[in-house]
Tab-separated table of C-alpha atoms in Angstrom:
chain	number	residue	atom	x	y	z
A	1	MET	CA	-0.066	-0.008	0.083
A	2	THR	CA	1.104	3.588	-0.631
A	3	THR	CA	1.779	5.899	2.390
A	4	ASP	CA	-1.130	8.201	1.817
A	5	GLN	CA	-3.356	5.238	1.575
A	6	ALA	CA	-2.156	3.437	4.550
A	7	ALA	CA	-3.047	6.422	6.689
A	8	VAL	CA	-6.663	6.131	5.561
A	9	HIS	CA	-6.172	2.188	6.526
A	10	GLU	CA	-4.914	3.521	10.128
A	11	SER	CA	-7.148	6.447	10.923
A	12	ALA	CA	-10.171	4.567	11.688
A	13	PRO	CA	-11.799	2.152	13.953
A	14	PRO	CA	-13.056	-1.062	12.841
A	15	LEU	CA	-16.820	-0.453	10.952
A	16	SER	CA	-19.773	-2.546	12.852
A	17	ALA	CA	-23.220	-3.105	11.274
A	18	ALA	CA	-24.458	-0.902	13.506
A	19	SER	CA	-22.028	2.034	12.962
A	20	ALA	CA	-22.574	1.462	9.156
A	21	ALA	CA	-26.177	2.002	9.079
A	22	GLY	CA	-26.140	5.995	8.792
A	23	ILE	CA	-23.993	6.290	5.796
A	24	LEU	CA	-25.773	3.417	4.035
A	25	ARG	CA	-28.887	5.366	3.828
A	26	ARG	CA	-30.193	8.040	1.521
A	27	PRO	CA	-28.837	10.109	0.610
A	28	TYR	CA	-25.420	8.875	1.639
A	29	LEU	CA	-26.015	5.400	-0.048
A	30	LEU	CA	-24.430	5.996	-3.058
A	31	VAL	CA	-21.559	8.597	-2.052
A	32	THR	CA	-20.521	5.873	0.510
A	33	ILE	CA	-20.534	2.894	-2.228
A	34	GLY	CA	-18.905	4.937	-4.613
A	35	SER	CA	-16.191	6.044	-2.358
A	36	CYS	CA	-15.394	3.055	-0.724
A	37	ALA	CA	-14.801	1.543	-4.116
A	38	LEU	CA	-12.518	3.741	-5.073
A	39	VAL	CA	-10.599	2.865	-1.567
A	40	PHE	CA	-10.629	-0.542	-2.451
A	41	LEU	CA	-9.629	-0.248	-6.017
A	42	ALA	CA	-6.690	2.046	-5.022
A	43	ALA	CA	-5.820	-0.693	-2.230
A	44	PHE	CA	-6.027	-3.627	-4.691
A	45	GLU	CA	-3.516	-1.886	-7.019
A	46	SER	CA	-0.973	-0.945	-4.740
A	47	LEU	CA	-0.694	-4.416	-3.379
A	48	ALA	CA	-1.207	-5.855	-6.735
A	49	VAL	CA	1.516	-3.918	-8.320
A	50	THR	CA	4.169	-4.821	-5.424
A	51	THR	CA	3.268	-8.441	-6.035
A	52	ILE	CA	3.690	-8.399	-9.967
A	53	MET	CA	6.711	-5.847	-10.385
A	54	PRO	CA	9.302	-8.907	-10.210
A	55	LEU	CA	7.513	-10.290	-13.021
A	56	VAL	CA	7.214	-7.573	-14.812
A	57	SER	CA	11.045	-6.283	-14.314
A	58	ARG	CA	12.375	-9.769	-15.458
A	59	GLU	CA	9.914	-9.677	-18.900
A	60	LEU	CA	10.627	-5.992	-19.522
A	61	ASP	CA	14.387	-6.175	-18.450
A	62	GLY	CA	13.842	-3.370	-16.130
A	63	ALA	CA	15.742	-4.209	-12.925
A	64	SER	CA	17.595	-0.838	-13.028
A	65	LEU	CA	14.059	1.044	-12.850
A	66	TYR	CA	12.514	-1.109	-10.288
A	67	ALA	CA	12.766	0.965	-7.698
A	68	LEU	CA	11.626	3.883	-9.795
A	69	ALA	CA	8.381	2.114	-10.511
A	70	PHE	CA	7.385	2.729	-6.824
A	71	ALA	CA	9.264	5.722	-5.768
A	72	GLY	CA	8.038	7.732	-8.667
A	73	PRO	CA	4.383	7.569	-7.975
A	74	LEU	CA	4.981	8.460	-4.429
A	75	ALA	CA	6.796	11.610	-5.384
A	76	THR	CA	4.394	12.604	-8.042
A	77	GLY	CA	1.736	11.625	-5.490
A	78	VAL	CA	2.768	14.528	-3.238
A	79	ILE	CA	2.174	17.069	-6.027
A	80	GLY	CA	-1.274	15.834	-6.803
A	81	MET	CA	-2.025	16.207	-2.707
A	82	VAL	CA	-0.811	19.742	-2.775
A	83	GLY	CA	-2.668	20.521	-6.072
A	84	ALA	CA	-5.746	18.931	-5.268
A	85	GLY	CA	-6.240	20.226	-1.637
A	86	ASN	CA	-5.826	23.617	-3.175
A	87	TRP	CA	-8.242	23.094	-5.644
A	88	SER	CA	-10.892	21.757	-3.506
A	89	ASP	CA	-10.407	24.745	-1.377
A	90	ARG	CA	-11.073	27.285	-4.013
A	91	ARG	CA	-13.892	25.295	-5.982
A	92	GLY	CA	-15.170	22.195	-4.018
A	93	PRO	CA	-14.168	18.834	-4.412
A	94	LEU	CA	-16.013	17.786	-7.406
A	95	ALA	CA	-13.488	18.930	-10.233
A	96	PRO	CA	-10.542	17.697	-8.370
A	97	LEU	CA	-11.713	14.182	-7.820
A	98	TYR	CA	-13.309	13.741	-11.415
A	99	VAL	CA	-9.726	14.841	-12.783
A	100	SER	CA	-7.746	12.947	-10.511
A	101	VAL	CA	-9.866	9.747	-11.099
A	102	ALA	CA	-9.411	10.525	-14.774
A	103	VAL	CA	-5.570	10.999	-14.658
A	104	PHE	CA	-5.587	7.710	-12.413
A	105	VAL	CA	-7.294	5.909	-15.316
A	106	LEU	CA	-4.737	7.067	-17.846
A	107	GLY	CA	-1.823	6.097	-15.790
A	108	LEU	CA	-3.260	2.511	-15.666
A	109	LEU	CA	-3.767	2.625	-19.271
A	110	ILE	CA	-0.244	3.562	-20.073
A	111	ALA	CA	1.178	1.152	-17.604
A	112	GLY	CA	-1.083	-1.616	-18.807
A	113	THR	CA	-0.064	-1.277	-22.459
A	114	SER	CA	3.487	-0.598	-21.766
A	115	GLY	CA	6.013	-2.092	-23.797
A	116	THR	CA	9.169	-1.236	-22.137
A	117	MET	CA	10.252	-0.741	-18.309
A	118	ALA	CA	10.419	3.087	-19.117
A	119	VAL	CA	6.921	3.445	-20.550
A	120	LEU	CA	5.558	1.572	-17.460
A	121	VAL	CA	7.370	3.597	-15.021
A	122	ALA	CA	5.972	6.860	-17.195
A	123	GLY	CA	2.624	5.334	-16.525
A	124	ARG	CA	3.289	4.719	-12.872
A	125	LEU	CA	4.450	8.608	-12.389
A	126	VAL	CA	0.809	9.323	-13.979
A	127	GLN	CA	-0.946	7.188	-11.836
A	128	GLY	CA	0.717	8.587	-8.780
A	129	LEU	CA	-0.334	11.839	-9.584
A	130	GLY	CA	-4.022	11.105	-9.721
A	131	GLY	CA	-3.868	8.908	-6.704
A	132	GLY	CA	-2.225	11.388	-4.311
A	133	ALA	CA	-4.788	14.060	-5.745
A	134	MET	CA	-7.719	11.352	-5.555
A	135	THR	CA	-7.154	10.580	-1.727
A	136	VAL	CA	-7.250	14.486	-0.599
A	137	ALA	CA	-10.357	14.941	-2.901
A	138	LEU	CA	-12.056	11.968	-1.295
A	139	TYR	CA	-11.348	13.376	2.313
A	140	VAL	CA	-13.157	17.110	1.294
A	141	VAL	CA	-15.878	15.019	-0.363
A	142	VAL	CA	-16.389	13.286	3.467
A	143	ALA	CA	-16.304	16.892	4.614
A	144	ARG	CA	-18.310	18.642	2.444
A	145	ALA	CA	-21.157	15.460	1.648
A	146	TYR	CA	-21.422	14.110	5.491
A	147	PRO	CA	-22.558	15.873	8.622
A	148	PRO	CA	-19.572	15.778	11.057
A	149	GLY	CA	-21.424	12.792	12.995
A	150	LEU	CA	-21.027	10.799	10.505
A	151	HIS	CA	-17.331	11.395	9.483
A	152	ALA	CA	-15.818	8.836	11.791
A	153	LYS	CA	-18.226	6.159	10.542
A	154	ILE	CA	-17.208	6.775	6.590
A	155	PHE	CA	-13.358	6.968	7.639
A	156	ALA	CA	-14.154	3.638	9.300
A	157	ALA	CA	-15.414	2.284	6.215
A	158	PHE	CA	-12.777	3.351	4.320
A	159	SER	CA	-10.788	1.221	6.637
A	160	ALA	CA	-12.584	-1.632	6.159
A	161	ALA	CA	-12.330	-1.432	2.454
A	162	TRP	CA	-8.395	-2.423	2.909
A	163	VAL	CA	-9.226	-5.663	4.470
A	164	ILE	CA	-10.318	-7.600	1.522
A	165	PRO	CA	-7.491	-6.269	-0.729
A	166	SER	CA	-5.076	-7.316	1.969
A	167	LEU	CA	-6.421	-10.772	1.934
A	168	VAL	CA	-6.902	-11.336	-1.515
A	169	GLY	CA	-5.088	-8.557	-3.503
A	170	PRO	CA	-1.519	-10.312	-3.676
A	171	PHE	CA	-3.035	-13.693	-4.431
A	172	ALA	CA	-5.443	-12.525	-7.110
A	173	ALA	CA	-2.730	-10.427	-8.891
A	174	GLY	CA	-0.562	-13.215	-9.026
A	175	ILE	CA	-3.058	-15.852	-10.473
A	176	VAL	CA	-4.208	-12.886	-13.039
A	177	ALA	CA	-0.508	-12.229	-14.143
A	178	GLN	CA	0.048	-15.899	-14.477
A	179	LEU	CA	-3.056	-16.755	-16.229
A	180	VAL	CA	-3.682	-13.988	-18.679
A	181	GLY	CA	-0.476	-11.440	-18.194
A	182	TRP	CA	0.690	-8.673	-15.677
A	183	GLN	CA	-0.767	-6.146	-18.009
A	184	TRP	CA	-4.426	-7.095	-17.014
A	185	VAL	CA	-3.827	-6.319	-13.200
A	186	PHE	CA	-3.510	-2.586	-14.522
A	187	LEU	CA	-6.236	-2.804	-17.578
A	188	GLY	CA	-8.630	-4.832	-15.061
A	189	VAL	CA	-8.681	-1.635	-12.417
A	190	VAL	CA	-9.554	0.691	-15.170
A	191	ALA	CA	-12.738	-1.512	-15.949
A	192	LEU	CA	-13.861	-1.096	-12.250
A	193	VAL	CA	-12.800	2.405	-11.619
A	194	VAL	CA	-15.210	3.828	-14.079
A	195	PRO	CA	-18.704	2.275	-12.699
A	196	ALA	CA	-17.392	3.403	-9.126
A	197	LEU	CA	-16.877	6.997	-10.327
A	198	ALA	CA	-20.071	6.498	-12.083
A	199	MET	CA	-22.064	5.621	-8.711
A	200	LEU	CA	-20.690	9.228	-7.287
A	201	VAL	CA	-21.550	11.370	-10.265
A	202	PRO	CA	-25.318	11.762	-9.736
A	203	SER	CA	-25.085	11.764	-5.574
A	204	LEU	CA	-22.525	14.564	-5.621
A	205	ARG	CA	-24.595	16.752	-7.579
A	206	GLY	CA	-25.912	18.781	-4.072
A	207	VAL	CA	-22.630	18.711	-2.729
A	208	ARG	CA	-21.107	22.714	-2.373
A	209	SER	CA	-18.844	23.462	-5.142
A	210	GLY	CA	-17.287	26.567	-3.729
A	211	PRO	CA	-16.289	28.375	-0.388
A	212	GLU	CA	-18.529	29.949	1.608
A	213	GLU	CA	-16.330	33.015	2.251
A	214	GLU	CA	-13.746	34.506	0.048
A	215	PRO	CA	-12.063	32.340	-2.725
A	216	VAL	CA	-9.163	30.787	-1.392
A	217	PRO	CA	-6.055	31.784	-3.908
A	218	TRP	CA	-3.865	29.491	-5.822
A	219	ALA	CA	-0.874	28.269	-3.340
A	220	PHE	CA	1.575	28.395	-6.229
A	221	ARG	CA	4.435	28.297	-3.772
A	222	PRO	CA	3.841	24.751	-1.630
A	223	LEU	CA	2.871	23.453	-5.287
A	224	ALA	CA	6.510	24.668	-6.685
A	225	TRP	CA	7.982	22.902	-3.432
A	226	ALA	CA	6.201	19.770	-4.043
A	227	ALA	CA	7.098	19.745	-7.909
A	228	LEU	CA	10.897	20.290	-6.962
A	229	ALA	CA	10.698	17.400	-4.382
A	230	ALA	CA	9.366	15.074	-7.001
A	231	LEU	CA	11.893	16.222	-9.499
A	232	ALA	CA	14.308	15.639	-7.097
A	233	VAL	CA	13.599	12.177	-5.931
A	234	LEU	CA	13.413	11.050	-9.972
A	235	GLY	CA	16.965	12.897	-10.251
A	236	LEU	CA	18.228	10.772	-7.480
A	237	ASN	CA	16.541	7.491	-9.422
A	238	LEU	CA	18.217	8.248	-12.654
A	239	SER	CA	21.613	9.572	-11.195
A	240	PRO	CA	23.487	6.082	-11.495
A	241	ARG	CA	22.970	6.220	-15.464
A	242	ILE	CA	24.766	9.292	-15.705
A	243	PRO	CA	28.421	7.906	-16.347
A	244	VAL	CA	31.102	10.560	-14.633
A	245	ALA	CA	28.723	13.006	-12.272
A	246	GLY	CA	26.413	10.325	-10.821
A	247	ALA	CA	27.468	10.325	-7.710
A	248	LEU	CA	27.502	14.339	-7.554
A	249	VAL	CA	24.108	14.605	-8.872
A	250	ALA	CA	22.880	11.709	-6.271
A	251	GLY	CA	24.118	14.089	-3.260
A	252	ALA	CA	22.712	17.368	-5.029
A	253	ALA	CA	19.219	15.773	-5.399
A	254	VAL	CA	19.331	14.608	-1.745
A	255	VAL	CA	19.880	18.009	-0.598
A	256	VAL	CA	17.369	19.739	-3.056
A	257	ALA	CA	14.654	17.239	-1.926
A	258	LEU	CA	15.482	17.880	1.673
A	259	LEU	CA	15.512	21.653	1.328
A	260	ALA	CA	12.119	21.566	-0.765
A	261	VAL	CA	10.571	19.492	1.920
A	262	ARG	CA	10.990	22.093	4.682
A	263	PRO	CA	8.317	24.668	4.076
A	264	LEU	CA	5.792	21.846	3.546
A	265	VAL	CA	6.761	20.402	7.157
A	266	PRO	CA	6.916	22.157	10.630
A	267	ARG	CA	9.733	23.855	11.568
A	268	GLY	CA	12.267	21.682	13.302
A	269	THR	CA	11.194	18.410	11.752
A	270	LEU	CA	14.590	17.654	9.913
A	271	ALA	CA	16.416	18.663	13.020
A	272	ALA	CA	14.224	16.203	15.463
A	273	ARG	CA	13.087	19.078	17.473
A	274	ARG	CA	11.098	17.624	20.337
A	275	GLY	CA	7.167	17.278	19.876
A	276	LEU	CA	5.417	17.645	16.967
A	277	PRO	CA	8.423	18.265	14.723
A	278	SER	CA	9.807	14.659	15.651
A	279	VAL	CA	6.549	13.136	15.495
A	280	ILE	CA	6.452	13.943	11.662
A	281	LEU	CA	9.979	12.960	11.241
A	282	THR	CA	9.574	9.603	12.899
A	283	ARG	CA	6.349	9.187	10.669
A	284	GLY	CA	8.751	9.588	7.678
A	285	LEU	CA	11.548	7.571	8.676
A	286	ALA	CA	9.295	4.576	9.602
A	287	SER	CA	7.521	4.779	6.298
A	288	ALA	CA	10.831	4.896	4.246
A	289	GLY	CA	12.222	1.839	6.186
A	290	PHE	CA	9.170	0.067	6.048
A	291	PHE	CA	7.890	0.514	2.376
A	292	GLY	CA	11.731	0.475	1.268
A	293	ALA	CA	12.109	-3.186	2.706
A	294	GLU	CA	8.774	-4.092	1.736
A	295	VAL	CA	8.554	-3.567	-1.940
A	296	TYR	CA	11.896	-5.785	-2.512
A	297	LEU	CA	10.306	-8.658	-0.215
A	298	PRO	CA	8.367	-10.212	-3.430
A	299	TYR	CA	11.223	-9.590	-5.454
A	300	LEU	CA	13.343	-11.356	-3.151
A	301	LEU	CA	11.426	-14.549	-2.947
A	302	VAL	CA	10.891	-15.069	-6.631
A	303	GLU	CA	14.522	-14.588	-7.384
A	304	ARG	CA	16.360	-15.976	-4.814
A	305	TYR	CA	13.560	-18.938	-3.687
A	306	ALA	CA	12.006	-19.511	-7.032
A	307	PHE	CA	8.353	-18.788	-5.875
A	308	SER	CA	5.841	-17.625	-7.962
A	309	PRO	CA	4.351	-14.415	-8.215
A	310	THR	CA	1.033	-15.675	-6.261
A	311	PHE	CA	2.856	-17.276	-3.583
A	312	ALA	CA	5.439	-14.386	-3.266
A	313	GLY	CA	2.325	-11.535	-2.605
A	314	LEU	CA	1.389	-13.730	0.416
A	315	THR	CA	4.004	-12.244	2.394
A	316	LEU	CA	2.196	-8.578	1.907
A	317	THR	CA	-0.897	-10.385	3.116
A	318	GLY	CA	1.010	-11.300	6.443
A	319	GLY	CA	2.197	-8.122	6.868
A	320	ALA	CA	-1.267	-6.227	6.271
A	321	LEU	CA	-3.069	-8.643	8.607
A	322	SER	CA	-0.752	-8.197	11.208
A	323	TRP	CA	-0.962	-4.171	10.672
A	324	ALA	CA	-4.564	-4.380	10.948
A	325	ALA	CA	-4.882	-6.469	14.076
A	326	ALA	CA	-2.259	-4.556	15.682
A	327	SER	CA	-4.178	-1.419	14.902
A	328	ALA	CA	-6.992	-2.951	16.282
A	329	ILE	CA	-5.550	-3.631	19.392
A	330	GLN	CA	-3.805	-0.339	20.045
A	331	GLY	CA	-7.288	1.109	19.541
A	332	ARG	CA	-8.680	-0.983	22.291
A	333	LEU	CA	-5.879	-0.343	24.552
A	334	GLY	CA	-6.419	3.364	24.541
A	335	GLY	CA	-5.077	5.333	27.340
A	336	ARG	CA	-3.594	2.284	29.161
A	337	LEU	CA	-0.738	2.435	26.530
A	338	ALA	CA	0.750	5.837	26.137
A	339	SER	CA	1.134	6.832	22.769
A	340	PRO	CA	5.027	7.509	23.321
A	341	VAL	CA	5.688	4.097	24.157
A	342	ALA	CA	3.503	2.541	21.285
A	343	VAL	CA	5.645	4.539	18.881
A	344	ARG	CA	9.020	3.064	20.547
A	345	ILE	CA	7.957	-0.435	20.314
A	346	GLY	CA	6.342	0.002	17.074
A	347	SER	CA	9.831	1.417	15.883
A	348	LEU	CA	11.751	-1.561	17.236
A	349	LEU	CA	9.411	-4.091	15.844
A	350	VAL	CA	9.911	-2.759	12.045
A	351	LEU	CA	13.759	-2.604	12.966
A	352	SER	CA	13.792	-6.031	13.953
A	353	ALA	CA	11.824	-7.316	10.994
A	354	ILE	CA	14.223	-5.596	8.631
A	355	VAL	CA	17.322	-6.873	10.566
A	356	ILE	CA	15.515	-10.606	10.255
A	357	ALA	CA	15.125	-10.052	6.599
A	358	LEU	CA	18.715	-8.958	5.997
A	359	VAL	CA	20.175	-11.828	8.150
A	360	THR	CA	17.973	-14.338	6.131
A	361	THR	CA	19.464	-12.820	2.824
A	362	ALA	CA	22.924	-12.633	3.970
A	363	PHE	CA	23.133	-16.354	5.415
A	364	ASP	CA	20.342	-17.947	2.969
A	365	TRP	CA	18.240	-18.849	5.875
A	366	PRO	CA	14.682	-20.532	4.548
A	367	ALA	CA	12.273	-18.362	3.236
A	368	ALA	CA	9.722	-18.799	6.279
A	369	VAL	CA	12.117	-17.122	8.112
A	370	VAL	CA	11.757	-13.368	6.444
A	371	ILE	CA	8.012	-14.280	5.745
A	372	ALA	CA	7.357	-14.814	9.585
A	373	GLY	CA	9.273	-12.010	10.414
A	374	TRP	CA	7.463	-9.262	8.300
A	375	VAL	CA	4.405	-10.031	10.389
A	376	LEU	CA	6.595	-8.240	13.144
A	377	ALA	CA	6.561	-5.251	10.627
A	378	GLY	CA	3.273	-4.900	10.161
A	379	SER	CA	2.657	-5.451	13.749
A	380	GLY	CA	4.996	-2.459	14.207
A	381	MET	CA	3.265	-0.046	11.726
A	382	GLY	CA	-0.003	-1.008	13.193
A	383	LEU	CA	1.019	0.040	16.710
A	384	MET	CA	2.698	3.157	15.699
A	385	TYR	CA	1.042	4.708	12.743
A	386	PRO	CA	-2.283	5.464	14.714
A	387	ARG	CA	-0.852	6.712	17.415
A	388	LEU	CA	1.822	9.272	15.279
A	389	SER	CA	-1.722	10.444	13.591
A	390	VAL	CA	-3.316	11.100	17.073
A	391	MET	CA	-0.243	12.667	18.393
A	392	THR	CA	-0.001	15.267	15.377
A	393	LEU	CA	-3.224	16.290	15.809
A	394	ALA	CA	-3.323	16.713	19.633
A	395	LEU	CA	-0.104	18.722	19.162
A	396	SER	CA	-1.928	20.892	16.386
A	397	THR	CA	-3.847	23.995	17.001
A	398	ARG	CA	-7.425	24.561	14.951
A	399	ASP	CA	-5.575	26.434	12.655
A	400	THR	CA	-2.889	24.304	12.043
A	401	GLN	CA	-4.553	21.054	11.918
A	402	GLY	CA	-4.706	20.706	7.931
A	403	PHE	CA	-0.979	22.020	7.390
A	404	ASN	CA	0.150	19.446	9.940
A	405	SER	CA	-2.234	16.597	8.373
A	406	SER	CA	-0.778	17.459	5.158
A	407	ALA	CA	2.765	17.321	6.787
A	408	VAL	CA	2.049	13.900	7.830
A	409	SER	CA	1.070	12.412	4.482
A	410	ILE	CA	3.936	14.087	2.668
A	411	ALA	CA	6.488	12.967	5.065
A	412	ASP	CA	5.127	9.350	4.198
A	413	SER	CA	5.187	9.792	0.571
A	414	LEU	CA	8.613	11.513	0.488
A	415	GLY	CA	10.440	9.291	2.982
A	416	GLY	CA	9.198	6.247	1.076
A	417	ALA	CA	10.208	7.842	-2.292
A	418	LEU	CA	13.559	8.789	-1.232
A	419	ALA	CA	14.288	5.653	0.555
A	420	LEU	CA	13.134	3.582	-2.597
A	421	ALA	CA	15.112	5.529	-4.785
A	422	ALA	CA	18.323	4.992	-2.554
A	423	THR	CA	17.749	1.444	-2.689
A	424	GLY	CA	17.488	1.426	-5.848
A	425	ILE	CA	20.817	2.843	-6.173
A	426	VAL	CA	22.192	0.325	-3.594
A	427	PHE	CA	20.396	-2.826	-5.471
A	428	THR	CA	22.018	-1.933	-9.081
A	429	ALA	CA	25.446	-1.192	-7.546
A	430	PHE	CA	26.514	-4.958	-6.372
A	431	THR	CA	27.367	-7.751	-9.115
A	432	THR	CA	25.422	-10.494	-7.484
A	433	THR	CA	21.350	-10.974	-6.435
A	434	ALA	CA	22.718	-11.807	-3.077
A	435	ALA	CA	24.513	-8.781	-2.138
A	436	SER	CA	22.176	-6.281	-3.916
A	437	PHE	CA	19.346	-7.484	-1.606
A	438	ALA	CA	21.692	-7.764	1.286
A	439	GLY	CA	22.425	-4.040	0.329
A	440	VAL	CA	18.993	-2.831	0.221
A	441	PHE	CA	17.913	-4.516	3.671
A	442	ALA	CA	20.966	-2.870	5.326
A	443	LEU	CA	20.265	0.480	3.897
A	444	THR	CA	16.461	0.252	5.298
A	445	ALA	CA	17.613	-1.251	8.504
A	446	VAL	CA	19.940	2.055	9.136
A	447	ILE	CA	16.808	4.392	8.016
A	448	ALA	CA	14.552	2.127	10.425
A	449	ALA	CA	17.360	2.713	13.301
A	450	ALA	CA	16.769	6.334	12.870
A	451	ALA	CA	13.285	6.036	13.483
A	452	VAL	CA	14.104	4.308	16.805
A	453	ILE	CA	16.122	7.042	17.639
A	454	THR	CA	13.673	10.050	17.040
A	455	ALA	CA	11.003	7.796	18.397
A	456	PRO	CA	11.648	8.812	22.216
A	457	ARG	CA	11.463	12.555	21.086
A	458	VAL	CA	7.591	12.279	19.979
A	459	ALA	CA	6.734	13.218	23.791
A	460	ASP	CA	6.055	17.090	24.223
């Protein structure tokens, strides 16, 4: 799952039949079904692509662009988030939602009809732009279409919409890829997105389409910073292809990305200042370590252990299920488990799982070890993510809730994008498969260790 979508997955409690009653009645029924369908399809696509990408990379000879296929959408997603948020504030969420879905579908079509890895990556960049914008537009739709008393229920429905893709998405994607071709993992989602949007269109006609007060101006500066950060991530991914000055370009890209993200997050975030800045930084580091390692797990199982894509994807299912279970457990514990303690435990679990993957790769241990170990990573994220979200809102004022909530999503996406760009460089730097995977897990372990170090500073 992508990091902005993971926030949706983690931000709400489990949905019961009783709590769902209000959002499944008129006039909310079609809005609820259509919105949840879009969340469901985004979840399925995210898990499915991670499952089939080793097969795609092998068929298109695209090992050098493997990381960019994941880092690119995260980077362009930040542009979509910033742009859709500003557009929604100016004109309401309807136009941004329709355009973002169209861009998302365009990206799927490009990826599904690609004949080279470069074209597939281009499709993924377009897809990420639309996906990031769609997430923000759906949040604004919730704010405009539902009364405040139903907000928790519809977000709970979004959370529930992740459960089935987590269970069947990787396995189903592997079956489709083996039977009819990986292209239909992309194209099949297109056939389902259009009906989902069709259910939304008539039910959203009454949604307020503009601001109640003075029109919000275009926020060109944050959009420019987001675009600069995305370009820096792309430059970092492509730096190994530059023959002489590749290392210089990579270093410059990291510096530019960090400078670009500074205006988009609270002051002191990059310096790990105690309180909210460290909450945002820890979230970004945890995302970087977790997702930077996770996208290589199916690849590892396919290349080193000769797993089929279908069974390699089961690793993602185990992590997703433990994520959901830990999220539910921490919710039931409530105040009995202090949020800073939950963050510390969660970051340690993620680090432990990545170290297990590193040791398994280095010493050629059985695949079952890394599969079981990744359950720990999912548990750590499920324990940590909701508490970081809660702390973000608790440490925000009414005037900074929107900015700080946006900063969390941006830290998720850019943290993951930079980590994936760096792991891509490491992966291609070694001459043997074993060393390449070990290098990836070593780097992500260092990033996860940084999250463990900053975790104690989240307490204000």
